[in-house]
Coordinates of C-alpha atoms and ligand atoms in Angstrom, one line a residue:
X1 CA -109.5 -25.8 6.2
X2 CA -111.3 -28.4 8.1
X3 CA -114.4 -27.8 10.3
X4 CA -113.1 -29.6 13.3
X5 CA -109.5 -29.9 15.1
X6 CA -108.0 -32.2 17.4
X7 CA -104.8 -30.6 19.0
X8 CA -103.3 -33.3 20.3
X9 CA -99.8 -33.9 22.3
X10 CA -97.7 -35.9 20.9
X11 CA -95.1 -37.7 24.1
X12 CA -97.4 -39.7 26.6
X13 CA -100.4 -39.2 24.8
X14 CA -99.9 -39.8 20.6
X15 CA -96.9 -41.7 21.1
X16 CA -96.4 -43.7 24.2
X17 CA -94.3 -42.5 26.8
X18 CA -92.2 -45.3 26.7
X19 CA -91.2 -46.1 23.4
X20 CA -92.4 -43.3 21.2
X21 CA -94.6 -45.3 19.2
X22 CA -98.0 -44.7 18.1
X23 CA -99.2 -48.2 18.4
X24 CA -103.1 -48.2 18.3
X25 CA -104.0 -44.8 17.9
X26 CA -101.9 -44.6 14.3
X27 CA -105.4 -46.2 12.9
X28 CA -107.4 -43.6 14.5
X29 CA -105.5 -40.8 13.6
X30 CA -106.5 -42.0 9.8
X31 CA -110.4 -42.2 10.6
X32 CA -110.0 -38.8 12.3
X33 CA -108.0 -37.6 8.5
X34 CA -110.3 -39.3 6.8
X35 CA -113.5 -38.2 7.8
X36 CA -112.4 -34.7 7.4
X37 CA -111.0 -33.7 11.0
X38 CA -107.8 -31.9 11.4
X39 CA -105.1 -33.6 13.3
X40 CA -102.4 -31.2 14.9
X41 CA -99.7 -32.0 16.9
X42 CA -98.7 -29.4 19.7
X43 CA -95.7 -31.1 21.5
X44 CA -92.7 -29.5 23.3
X45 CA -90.6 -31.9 20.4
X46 CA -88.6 -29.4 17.9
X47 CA -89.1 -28.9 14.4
X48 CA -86.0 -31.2 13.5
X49 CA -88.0 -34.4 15.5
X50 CA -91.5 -33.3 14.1
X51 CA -90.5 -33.3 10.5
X52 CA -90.2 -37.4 10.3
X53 CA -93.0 -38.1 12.9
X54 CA -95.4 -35.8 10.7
X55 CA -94.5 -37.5 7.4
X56 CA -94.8 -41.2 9.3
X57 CA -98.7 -40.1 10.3
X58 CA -99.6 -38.4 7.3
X59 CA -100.7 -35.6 9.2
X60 CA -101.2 -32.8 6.9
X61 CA -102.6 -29.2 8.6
X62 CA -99.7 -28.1 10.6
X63 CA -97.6 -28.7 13.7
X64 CA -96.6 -26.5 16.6
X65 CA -93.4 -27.2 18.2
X66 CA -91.3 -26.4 21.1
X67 CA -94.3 -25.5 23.3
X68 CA -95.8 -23.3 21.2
X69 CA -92.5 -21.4 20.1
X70 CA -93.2 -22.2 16.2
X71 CA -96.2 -22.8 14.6
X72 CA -96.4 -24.4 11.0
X73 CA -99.2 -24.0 8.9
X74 CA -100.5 -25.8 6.3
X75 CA -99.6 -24.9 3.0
X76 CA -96.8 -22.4 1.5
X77 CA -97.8 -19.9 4.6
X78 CA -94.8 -18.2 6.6
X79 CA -94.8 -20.2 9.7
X80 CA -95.4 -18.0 13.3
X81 CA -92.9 -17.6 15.9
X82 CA -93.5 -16.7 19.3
X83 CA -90.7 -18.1 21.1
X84 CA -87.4 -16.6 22.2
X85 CA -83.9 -17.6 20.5
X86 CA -82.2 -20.8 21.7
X87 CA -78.8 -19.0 23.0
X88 CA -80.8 -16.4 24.6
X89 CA -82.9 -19.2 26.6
X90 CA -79.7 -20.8 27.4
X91 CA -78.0 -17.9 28.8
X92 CA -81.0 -16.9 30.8
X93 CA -81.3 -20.3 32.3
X94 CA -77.5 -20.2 33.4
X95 CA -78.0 -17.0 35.3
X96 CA -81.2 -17.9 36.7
X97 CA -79.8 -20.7 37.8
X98 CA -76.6 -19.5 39.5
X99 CA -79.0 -17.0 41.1
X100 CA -81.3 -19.5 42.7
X101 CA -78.5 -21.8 43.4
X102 CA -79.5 -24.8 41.7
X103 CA -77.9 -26.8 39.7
X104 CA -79.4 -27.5 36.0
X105 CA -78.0 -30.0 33.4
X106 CA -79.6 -28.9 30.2
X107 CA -79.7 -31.0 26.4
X108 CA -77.0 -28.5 25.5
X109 CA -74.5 -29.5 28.1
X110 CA -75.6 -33.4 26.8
X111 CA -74.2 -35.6 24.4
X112 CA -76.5 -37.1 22.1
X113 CA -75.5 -40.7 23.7
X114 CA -76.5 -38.8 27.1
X115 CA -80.0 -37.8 25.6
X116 CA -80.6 -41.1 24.1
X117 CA -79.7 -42.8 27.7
X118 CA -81.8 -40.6 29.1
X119 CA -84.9 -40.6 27.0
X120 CA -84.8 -43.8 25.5
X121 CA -84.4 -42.6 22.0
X122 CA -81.9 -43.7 19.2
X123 CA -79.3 -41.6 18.8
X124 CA -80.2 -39.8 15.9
X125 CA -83.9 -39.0 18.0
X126 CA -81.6 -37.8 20.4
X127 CA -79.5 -35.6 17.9
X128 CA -83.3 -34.0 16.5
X129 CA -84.5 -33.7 20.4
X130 CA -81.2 -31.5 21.0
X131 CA -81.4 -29.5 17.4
X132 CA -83.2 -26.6 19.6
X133 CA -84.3 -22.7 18.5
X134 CA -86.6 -22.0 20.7
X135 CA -86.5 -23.8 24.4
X136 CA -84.3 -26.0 26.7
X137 CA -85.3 -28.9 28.4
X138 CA -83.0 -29.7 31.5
X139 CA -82.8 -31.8 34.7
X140 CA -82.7 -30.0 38.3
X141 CA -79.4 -31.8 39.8
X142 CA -80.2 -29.7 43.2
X143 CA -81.5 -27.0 44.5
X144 CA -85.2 -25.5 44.3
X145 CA -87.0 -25.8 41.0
X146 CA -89.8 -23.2 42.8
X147 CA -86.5 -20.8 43.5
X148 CA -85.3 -20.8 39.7
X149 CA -89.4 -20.5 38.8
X150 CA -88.7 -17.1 40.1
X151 CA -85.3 -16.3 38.7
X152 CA -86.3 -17.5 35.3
X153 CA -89.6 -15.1 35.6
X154 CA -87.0 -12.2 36.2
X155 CA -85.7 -12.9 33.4
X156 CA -88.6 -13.1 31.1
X157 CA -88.7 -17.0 30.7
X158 CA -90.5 -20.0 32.5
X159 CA -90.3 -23.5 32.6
X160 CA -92.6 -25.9 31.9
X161 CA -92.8 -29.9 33.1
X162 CA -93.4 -32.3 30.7
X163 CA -93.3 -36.0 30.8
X164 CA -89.6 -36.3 31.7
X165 CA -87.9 -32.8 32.0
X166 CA -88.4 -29.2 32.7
X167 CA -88.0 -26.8 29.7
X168 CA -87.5 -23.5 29.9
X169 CA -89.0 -21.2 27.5
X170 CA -89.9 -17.4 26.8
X171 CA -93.6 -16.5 28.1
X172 CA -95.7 -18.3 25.8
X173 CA -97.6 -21.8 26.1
X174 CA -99.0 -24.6 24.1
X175 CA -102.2 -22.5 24.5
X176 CA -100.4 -19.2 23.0
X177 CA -100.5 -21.6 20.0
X178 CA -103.9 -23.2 20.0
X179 CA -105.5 -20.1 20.3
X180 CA -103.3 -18.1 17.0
X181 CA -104.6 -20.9 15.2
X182 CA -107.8 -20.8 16.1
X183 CA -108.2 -17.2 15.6
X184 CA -106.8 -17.9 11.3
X185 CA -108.2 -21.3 10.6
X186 CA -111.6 -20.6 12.5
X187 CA -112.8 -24.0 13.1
X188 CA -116.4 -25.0 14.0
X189 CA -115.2 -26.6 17.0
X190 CA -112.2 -28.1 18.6
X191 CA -111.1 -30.6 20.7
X192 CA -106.9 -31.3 22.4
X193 CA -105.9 -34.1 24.7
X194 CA -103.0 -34.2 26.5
X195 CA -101.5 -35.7 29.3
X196 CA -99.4 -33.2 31.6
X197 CA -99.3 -29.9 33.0
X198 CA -97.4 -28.6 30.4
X199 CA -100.8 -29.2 28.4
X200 CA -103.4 -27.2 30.6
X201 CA -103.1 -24.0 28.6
X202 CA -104.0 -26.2 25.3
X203 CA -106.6 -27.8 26.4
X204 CA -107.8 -24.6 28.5
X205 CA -108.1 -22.8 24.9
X206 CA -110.4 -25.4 23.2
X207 CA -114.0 -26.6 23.7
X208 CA -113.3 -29.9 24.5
X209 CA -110.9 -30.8 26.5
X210 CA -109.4 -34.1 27.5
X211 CA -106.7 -35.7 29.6
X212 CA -105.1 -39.4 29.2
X213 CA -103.9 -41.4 32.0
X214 CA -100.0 -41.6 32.8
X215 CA -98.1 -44.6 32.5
X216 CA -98.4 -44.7 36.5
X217 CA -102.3 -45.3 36.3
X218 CA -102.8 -41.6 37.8
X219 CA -103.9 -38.4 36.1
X220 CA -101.8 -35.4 36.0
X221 CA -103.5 -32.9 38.4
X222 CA -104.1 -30.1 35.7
X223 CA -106.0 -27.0 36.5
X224 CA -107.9 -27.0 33.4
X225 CA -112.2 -26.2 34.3
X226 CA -114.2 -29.3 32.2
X227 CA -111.4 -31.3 31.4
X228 CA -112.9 -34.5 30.5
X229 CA -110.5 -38.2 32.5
X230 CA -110.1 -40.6 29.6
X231 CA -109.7 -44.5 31.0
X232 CA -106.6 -44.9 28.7
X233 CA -102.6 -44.3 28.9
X234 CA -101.3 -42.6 26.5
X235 CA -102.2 -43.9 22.5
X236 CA -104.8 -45.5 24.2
X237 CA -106.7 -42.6 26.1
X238 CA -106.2 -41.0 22.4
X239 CA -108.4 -43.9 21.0
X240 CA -111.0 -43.3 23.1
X241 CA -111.2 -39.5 22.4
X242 CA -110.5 -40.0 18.5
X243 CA -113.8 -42.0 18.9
X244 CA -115.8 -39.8 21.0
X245 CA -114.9 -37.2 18.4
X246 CA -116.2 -39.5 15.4
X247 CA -119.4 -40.3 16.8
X248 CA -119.9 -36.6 16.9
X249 CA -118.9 -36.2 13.6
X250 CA -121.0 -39.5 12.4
X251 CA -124.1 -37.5 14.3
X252 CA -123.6 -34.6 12.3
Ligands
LIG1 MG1 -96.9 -35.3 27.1

C-alpha cells in the first residue's frame, strides 16, 4: 500500500458540481498515481455509479460509497459494510417522516427521467444514482428537515446534506470510513478535501484537511478544527491541494 492518501469527494469537488466532469484535476489525479500517492474516492455516489467513474480515472486503491456504507478495498479483499439495508432505510424514512409531518420525495419514489431532470445526469447516471443498498437521498417537499432529524435519530438513521439532497442513512459517516481504512492500510500520512458538510467527519479523521469553494463562490461552513480554504471550486480547489500534496512529496 501507498505511504500517502488523498480521500477525496468525488461531486463538487473531483467532478464539478455541474456537469460531473473532472476537467482539470483528471491530470492531477495521474501525478498524484504516479508519484506513488493513493487516490480514494469517498462520495455519497453508489457502487453501481462508482464502478465507471473509477475505471475512467484509473484509480486503483479502493472506493467508499454511499457515505461510508461500503468500503472497497484494493485487491481480492471482502469489501466492508457498515451501512443499513436499502428497504430498511426506506421504511425508516417513511415513518420518520409521517411522524414529523413532512413531506419527503425520495430517488425511490423517482423515475430515472425524474433523477436525471433533477441532477443533470443522463439517464443511465440517473438509473446507477437510484441502484441504492445502503442510503436514500430525498428532497424535503415541506415540513421541518430539523423535526424528521429527530424522528430519523429515533429510528437509528440520520441524514446527511450533500451538494443537492438530503440522504438518509444508518449512523455512520464518510469519517466511519476514512478511519477503517486508515486503521488496515496504515498510511504515513493523509490528506481528504471535500466540499460540504456531509464531508466534515472525513476530513475531521485525517491530518490534512481541506475544503474547496462551492459553485456560489462561498465555503460550506464545516465544523471541522484546521481545515485548510482552498481558492478553487470544485476540480479546481482539487488542483491546488493535489499540488500542495506533491510539493510535499517532491520535499521528501
Ligand atoms: Mg460534494
Amino acid at each position: 500500500m501507498r505511504d500517502r492518501i488523498l480521500f477525496t469527494d468525488l461531486d463538487g469537488t473531483l467532478l464539478s458540481h455541474h456537469d460531473y466532469r473532472p476537467g482539470p484535476a483528471r491530470a492531477a489525479v495521474e501525478r498524484l498515481q504516479a508519484s506513488g500517492v493513493a487516490v480514494i474516492p469517498v462520495t455519497s455516489k453508489t457502487g453501481a455509479e462508482l464502478g465507471p467513474i473509477v475505471a475512467e480515472l484509473g484509480l486503483r486503491d479502493g472506493w467508499v460509497a454511499e457515505n461510508g456504507a461500503e468500503i472497497r478495498w484494493p485487491g481480492p479483499a471482502a469489501p466492508t459494510v457498515h451501512g443499513t439495508p436499502y428497504d430498511q432505510v426506506r421504511a425508516g424514512l417513511a415513518a420518520a417522516a409521517a411522524a414529523a409531518e413532512v413531506t419527503v420525495r425520495g430517488f425511490g419514489d423517482m423515475s430515472d427521467a425524474e433523477v436525471a431532470a433533477l441532477t443533470g445526469l443522463t439517464l443511465s447516471a440517473a438509473r446507477a444514482a437510484r441502484t441504492r443498498a445502503y442510503s436514500e437521498s430525498f428532497v424535503v417537499l415541506h415540513g421541518s428537515v430539523t423535526a424528521l432529524q429527530g424522528e430519523l435519530r429515533r429510528r437509528g438513521l440520520r441524514a446527511v446534506r450533500g451538494g443537492r439532497f438530503l440522504t438518509a442513512t444508518g449512523l455512520h459517516d464518510k469519517g466511519t470510513a476514512v478511519r477503517a481504512i486508515l486503521a488496515r492500510l496504515l498510511p504515513a500520512t493523509s490528506w481528504a478535501v471535500g466540499d460540504a458538510p456531509n464531508d466534515a467527519p472525513m476530513l475531521a479523521a485525517v491530518a490534512h484537511p481541506y475544503q474547496v469553494r462551492r459553485p456560489d463562490g462561498t465555503w460550506a461552513q464545516l465544523d471541522v478544527a484546521g481545515v485548510i480554504r482552498v481558492d478553487g471550486v470544485g476540480p479546481a480547489g482539487f488542483v491546488e491541494v493535489a499540488e500542495r500534496l506533491l510539493s510535499q512529496v517532491m520535499a521528501g
